[in-house]
Amino acid sequence: MEFSKIFTICFSVLLLYSSLAYGQARSPPAPVAMSPTPTPAPALAPAYVNLTYLLSVAGPFHTFLDYLESTEVIDTFQNQANNTDQGITVFVPKDSAFKGLRKPSLSNLSDDQLKSLILYHALPKFYALADFNELSTKGSISTLAGGEYTLNFTDDSGTVHLDSGWSKTKVTSAVHSTDPVAIYQVDKVLLPEAIFGTDIPPTPAPSPAPVPDVSPAADSPSAESKESGSSPKSAPSTSSSNSLMNLCIWRQLVLTVSAGVVLFF
């Protein structure tokens, strides 16, 4: 009996030991520590372009900026500059261009016409100065005012000329030219045919240059003719001398004859 108990205990211990050893052999290996994957940095958003600020510090463009704000076209320009992939190109007249505008006048325009006129000063795309060489070969280019409101461009050896029909001007300086916004200064207000019609008055011919008053030189034929013309003025003095001399001779002759007659009698 005791032998059976001992055998049972030994067998139980051996079975327990085998179970523990098998469990350790089947246990999964400890996980290997892995370095965390770095999270990529978010892409930087493009800087917001404030057209009001750009036009305020440049210029003077106060009149054009006042029209932008009063017609609320500034909101359209800002949206085109900052919320589209194309960007914007703006042609800004100086204050003196508005002061020199007499006919046609902007005072008779309706609110919608005035808004279209200000929109007419922008293209719905960013253009660097070098891009106008290719743009000049494409004919009429539509502006932000719509398909009827077009401009023609000519690149003359790097100088960009604009023609609206009523206005012929050129880009005189680049105020700002960094994608997505280009701002260029022009000398005249752009007047579209879609508002003012196609009956464009002819450009007045330039006045002739004054003829310079050149006095003839002293040795010129004119001077000689004047000198020869003035020579007769000295003739009377010579004639007077001859007459006086002849008078003296006659008087002497008369005295001589008189003396001879007296001696004869």
CSV table of C-alpha atoms in Angstrom, one decimal:
chain,number,residue,atom,x,y,z
A,1,MET,CA,0.0,0.0,0.0
A,2,GLU,CA,2.7,2.4,0.9
A,3,PHE,CA,4.5,1.6,-2.3
A,4,SER,CA,1.4,2.4,-4.3
A,5,LYS,CA,1.1,5.8,-2.6
A,6,ILE,CA,4.8,6.6,-3.2
A,7,PHE,CA,4.4,5.6,-6.8
A,8,THR,CA,1.3,7.8,-7.2
A,9,ILE,CA,3.0,10.8,-5.6
A,10,CYS,CA,6.1,10.4,-7.8
A,11,PHE,CA,3.9,10.1,-10.9
A,12,SER,CA,1.9,13.2,-10.0
A,13,VAL,CA,5.0,15.2,-9.4
A,14,LEU,CA,6.5,14.1,-12.7
A,15,LEU,CA,3.3,14.9,-14.6
A,16,LEU,CA,3.2,18.4,-13.0
A,17,TYR,CA,6.8,19.1,-13.8
A,18,SER,CA,6.2,18.0,-17.5
A,19,SER,CA,3.2,20.3,-17.8
A,20,LEU,CA,5.2,23.3,-16.5
A,21,ALA,CA,8.1,22.6,-18.8
A,22,TYR,CA,5.7,22.2,-21.8
A,23,GLY,CA,3.9,25.4,-20.9
A,24,GLN,CA,7.2,27.4,-20.8
A,25,ALA,CA,8.2,25.9,-24.2
A,26,ARG,CA,4.9,27.0,-25.8
A,27,SER,CA,4.8,30.5,-24.3
A,28,PRO,CA,5.3,33.3,-26.9
A,29,PRO,CA,8.6,35.3,-26.9
A,30,ALA,CA,8.6,38.6,-25.2
A,31,PRO,CA,7.7,41.4,-27.6
A,32,VAL,CA,10.6,43.4,-29.1
A,33,ALA,CA,10.5,47.1,-28.3
A,34,MET,CA,10.1,49.2,-31.5
A,35,SER,CA,10.8,52.9,-31.9
A,36,PRO,CA,7.6,55.0,-32.7
A,37,THR,CA,7.2,56.2,-36.3
A,38,PRO,CA,7.5,60.0,-36.3
A,39,THR,CA,4.4,61.9,-37.4
A,40,PRO,CA,5.0,64.1,-40.5
A,41,ALA,CA,4.8,67.8,-39.9
A,42,PRO,CA,1.8,69.5,-41.5
A,43,ALA,CA,2.4,71.5,-44.6
A,44,LEU,CA,2.6,75.2,-44.1
A,45,ALA,CA,-0.4,77.1,-45.3
A,46,PRO,CA,0.4,79.9,-47.9
A,47,ALA,CA,0.6,83.3,-46.3
A,48,TYR,CA,-2.5,85.5,-46.5
A,49,VAL,CA,-2.1,88.4,-48.9
A,50,ASN,CA,-3.7,91.6,-47.8
A,51,LEU,CA,-4.3,93.8,-50.9
A,52,THR,CA,-5.6,96.7,-48.8
A,53,TYR,CA,-2.3,96.9,-47.0
A,54,LEU,CA,-0.2,96.5,-50.2
A,55,LEU,CA,-2.1,99.4,-51.9
A,56,SER,CA,-2.0,101.6,-48.8
A,57,VAL,CA,1.8,101.5,-48.4
A,58,ALA,CA,2.5,101.9,-52.1
A,59,GLY,CA,1.2,104.4,-54.6
A,60,PRO,CA,-0.3,106.9,-54.1
A,61,PHE,CA,-3.3,104.7,-55.0
A,62,HIS,CA,-5.8,106.2,-52.6
A,63,THR,CA,-8.5,106.9,-55.2
A,64,PHE,CA,-8.4,103.3,-56.6
A,65,LEU,CA,-8.4,101.9,-53.1
A,66,ASP,CA,-11.5,104.0,-52.2
A,67,TYR,CA,-13.3,102.6,-55.3
A,68,LEU,CA,-12.3,99.1,-54.3
A,69,GLU,CA,-13.8,99.4,-50.9
A,70,SER,CA,-16.9,101.4,-51.9
A,71,THR,CA,-17.9,98.9,-54.6
A,72,GLU,CA,-16.8,95.9,-52.4
A,73,VAL,CA,-14.7,94.6,-55.2
A,74,ILE,CA,-11.9,94.3,-52.7
A,75,ASP,CA,-13.6,91.1,-51.4
A,76,THR,CA,-13.6,89.6,-54.9
A,77,PHE,CA,-9.9,90.5,-55.3
A,78,GLN,CA,-9.0,89.0,-51.9
A,79,ASN,CA,-10.9,85.8,-52.6
A,80,GLN,CA,-9.2,85.4,-56.0
A,81,ALA,CA,-5.8,86.0,-54.5
A,82,ASN,CA,-6.0,83.7,-51.5
A,83,ASN,CA,-8.6,81.1,-52.2
A,84,THR,CA,-7.8,80.0,-55.8
A,85,ASP,CA,-4.9,78.3,-57.5
A,86,GLN,CA,-4.7,80.9,-60.3
A,87,GLY,CA,-4.0,84.0,-58.3
A,88,ILE,CA,-4.6,87.5,-59.6
A,89,THR,CA,-3.0,90.3,-61.5
A,90,VAL,CA,-4.1,93.9,-60.8
A,91,PHE,CA,-3.4,97.1,-62.8
A,92,VAL,CA,-3.6,100.1,-60.5
A,93,PRO,CA,-3.9,103.7,-61.9
A,94,LYS,CA,-2.2,106.5,-59.9
A,95,ASP,CA,-4.3,109.2,-58.2
A,96,SER,CA,-3.2,111.6,-60.9
A,97,ALA,CA,-4.8,109.4,-63.6
A,98,PHE,CA,-8.2,109.8,-62.0
A,99,LYS,CA,-7.7,113.6,-61.6
A,100,GLY,CA,-6.8,113.9,-65.3
A,101,LEU,CA,-9.9,112.0,-66.4
A,102,ARG,CA,-12.4,114.5,-67.9
A,103,LYS,CA,-14.2,112.8,-70.8
A,104,PRO,CA,-15.7,110.4,-70.3
A,105,SER,CA,-16.4,111.0,-66.6
A,106,LEU,CA,-17.0,108.3,-64.0
A,107,SER,CA,-19.5,110.4,-62.1
A,108,ASN,CA,-22.3,109.4,-64.5
A,109,LEU,CA,-21.8,105.6,-64.1
A,110,SER,CA,-24.3,103.4,-62.3
A,111,ASP,CA,-23.2,101.4,-59.3
A,112,ASP,CA,-23.0,98.2,-61.4
A,113,GLN,CA,-21.0,100.0,-64.2
A,114,LEU,CA,-18.6,101.4,-61.7
A,115,LYS,CA,-18.1,97.9,-60.1
A,116,SER,CA,-17.5,96.4,-63.5
A,117,LEU,CA,-15.0,99.1,-64.3
A,118,ILE,CA,-13.0,98.4,-61.2
A,119,LEU,CA,-13.2,94.6,-61.9
A,120,TYR,CA,-11.9,95.4,-65.4
A,121,HIS,CA,-8.5,96.4,-63.8
A,122,ALA,CA,-7.7,92.7,-62.9
A,123,LEU,CA,-7.0,89.4,-64.6
A,124,PRO,CA,-8.0,86.2,-62.9
A,125,LYS,CA,-4.5,84.8,-63.0
A,126,PHE,CA,-1.0,85.6,-61.7
A,127,TYR,CA,1.2,87.0,-64.5
A,128,ALA,CA,4.8,87.9,-64.0
A,129,LEU,CA,6.2,90.6,-66.3
A,130,ALA,CA,8.0,87.9,-68.4
A,131,ASP,CA,4.6,86.2,-69.1
A,132,PHE,CA,3.2,89.2,-71.1
A,133,ASN,CA,5.5,88.4,-74.0
A,134,GLU,CA,3.5,85.2,-74.6
A,135,LEU,CA,0.2,86.9,-73.6
A,136,SER,CA,0.6,89.5,-76.3
A,137,THR,CA,0.2,86.8,-79.0
A,138,LYS,CA,-3.1,85.6,-77.7
A,139,GLY,CA,-5.3,88.6,-78.7
A,140,SER,CA,-7.9,89.9,-76.4
A,141,ILE,CA,-7.7,88.7,-72.8
A,142,SER,CA,-10.8,88.5,-70.5
A,143,THR,CA,-10.7,90.3,-67.2
A,144,LEU,CA,-12.4,89.7,-63.9
A,145,ALA,CA,-15.3,91.8,-65.1
A,146,GLY,CA,-16.4,89.1,-67.6
A,147,GLY,CA,-16.0,88.0,-71.2
A,148,GLU,CA,-17.1,91.3,-72.7
A,149,TYR,CA,-14.5,93.2,-70.8
A,150,THR,CA,-11.2,92.4,-72.6
A,151,LEU,CA,-7.8,93.9,-72.8
A,152,ASN,CA,-5.1,93.7,-75.5
A,153,PHE,CA,-1.4,93.5,-74.5
A,154,THR,CA,1.8,94.3,-76.4
A,155,ASP,CA,5.2,93.6,-75.2
A,156,ASP,CA,7.7,96.1,-76.6
A,157,SER,CA,11.2,95.1,-75.6
A,158,GLY,CA,10.1,94.3,-72.1
A,159,THR,CA,7.7,97.3,-71.8
A,160,VAL,CA,4.1,96.1,-71.4
A,161,HIS,CA,1.4,98.2,-73.2
A,162,LEU,CA,-2.3,97.9,-72.5
A,163,ASP,CA,-5.1,98.9,-74.9
A,164,SER,CA,-8.8,99.0,-73.9
A,165,GLY,CA,-9.9,101.0,-76.9
A,166,TRP,CA,-10.5,104.1,-74.9
A,167,SER,CA,-7.3,103.8,-72.9
A,168,LYS,CA,-3.8,103.2,-74.2
A,169,THR,CA,-1.3,103.0,-71.4
A,170,LYS,CA,1.7,101.0,-70.2
A,171,VAL,CA,3.0,99.3,-67.0
A,172,THR,CA,5.4,101.8,-65.4
A,173,SER,CA,6.4,99.8,-62.4
A,174,ALA,CA,5.9,96.5,-60.5
A,175,VAL,CA,4.4,97.3,-57.1
A,176,HIS,CA,4.2,93.6,-56.0
A,177,SER,CA,5.0,90.5,-58.1
A,178,THR,CA,5.1,87.3,-55.9
A,179,ASP,CA,2.8,84.4,-56.7
A,180,PRO,CA,-0.2,84.4,-56.3
A,181,VAL,CA,-0.5,88.3,-56.5
A,182,ALA,CA,0.9,90.7,-59.1
A,183,ILE,CA,0.2,94.4,-58.8
A,184,TYR,CA,1.4,96.8,-61.6
A,185,GLN,CA,1.2,100.6,-61.8
A,186,VAL,CA,-0.3,102.2,-64.9
A,187,ASP,CA,-0.6,105.8,-66.0
A,188,LYS,CA,-4.3,105.8,-67.1
A,189,VAL,CA,-7.7,104.6,-65.9
A,190,LEU,CA,-8.7,101.6,-68.0
A,191,LEU,CA,-12.0,102.4,-69.7
A,192,PRO,CA,-13.9,99.4,-71.3
A,193,GLU,CA,-15.8,99.6,-74.5
A,194,ALA,CA,-18.5,97.5,-72.9
A,195,ILE,CA,-19.4,100.5,-70.8
A,196,PHE,CA,-18.5,103.5,-73.0
A,197,GLY,CA,-19.2,102.1,-76.4
A,198,THR,CA,-17.1,101.7,-79.5
A,199,ASP,CA,-17.5,105.3,-80.7
A,200,ILE,CA,-14.0,106.2,-79.6
A,201,PRO,CA,-12.9,109.8,-80.3
A,202,PRO,CA,-9.7,110.0,-82.5
A,203,THR,CA,-6.5,110.7,-80.7
A,204,PRO,CA,-5.6,114.4,-81.3
A,205,ALA,CA,-2.5,114.9,-83.5
A,206,PRO,CA,0.5,116.3,-81.6
A,207,SER,CA,1.0,120.0,-82.0
A,208,PRO,CA,3.9,120.9,-84.4
A,209,ALA,CA,7.2,121.8,-82.8
A,210,PRO,CA,7.9,125.6,-82.8
A,211,VAL,CA,10.4,126.7,-85.5
A,212,PRO,CA,13.5,128.1,-83.9
A,213,ASP,CA,14.4,131.8,-84.7
A,214,VAL,CA,17.9,131.5,-86.0
A,215,SER,CA,19.6,134.9,-86.7
A,216,PRO,CA,21.9,134.9,-89.8
A,217,ALA,CA,25.6,134.9,-89.2
A,218,ALA,CA,27.7,137.9,-89.9
A,219,ASP,CA,29.3,136.4,-93.0
A,220,SER,CA,26.0,135.0,-94.4
A,221,PRO,CA,24.6,136.3,-97.7
A,222,SER,CA,21.8,137.9,-95.8
A,223,ALA,CA,24.2,139.9,-93.7
A,224,GLU,CA,26.1,140.9,-96.8
A,225,SER,CA,22.9,142.0,-98.5
A,226,LYS,CA,22.0,144.1,-95.4
A,227,GLU,CA,25.4,145.6,-95.4
A,228,SER,CA,25.2,146.4,-99.1
A,229,GLY,CA,21.7,147.7,-98.6
A,230,SER,CA,22.9,150.1,-95.9
A,231,SER,CA,25.7,151.5,-98.1
A,232,PRO,CA,23.5,153.9,-100.0
A,233,LYS,CA,22.9,155.7,-96.7
A,234,SER,CA,26.5,156.8,-96.7
A,235,ALA,CA,26.1,158.1,-100.3
A,236,PRO,CA,24.5,161.4,-99.4
A,237,SER,CA,27.5,162.4,-97.3
A,238,THR,CA,29.8,161.9,-100.3
A,239,SER,CA,27.4,163.7,-102.7
A,240,SER,CA,27.3,166.7,-100.3
A,241,SER,CA,31.1,167.0,-100.3
A,242,ASN,CA,31.2,167.0,-104.1
A,243,SER,CA,28.5,169.6,-104.3
A,244,LEU,CA,30.3,171.9,-101.8
A,245,MET,CA,33.5,171.5,-103.7
A,246,ASN,CA,31.8,172.4,-107.0
A,247,LEU,CA,30.1,175.4,-105.4
A,248,CYS,CA,33.5,176.7,-104.3
A,249,ILE,CA,35.0,176.3,-107.8
A,250,TRP,CA,32.1,178.2,-109.4
A,251,ARG,CA,32.4,181.0,-106.8
A,252,GLN,CA,36.1,181.3,-107.5
A,253,LEU,CA,35.4,181.4,-111.3
A,254,VAL,CA,32.8,184.1,-110.9
A,255,LEU,CA,35.1,186.2,-108.8
A,256,THR,CA,37.8,185.8,-111.3
A,257,VAL,CA,35.6,186.9,-114.2
A,258,SER,CA,34.2,189.8,-112.2
A,259,ALA,CA,37.7,191.0,-111.4
A,260,GLY,CA,38.6,190.9,-115.1
A,261,VAL,CA,35.6,192.9,-116.2
A,262,VAL,CA,36.5,195.6,-113.6
A,263,LEU,CA,40.0,195.9,-114.9
A,264,PHE,CA,38.9,196.1,-118.5
A,265,PHE,CA,36.7,199.2,-117.9
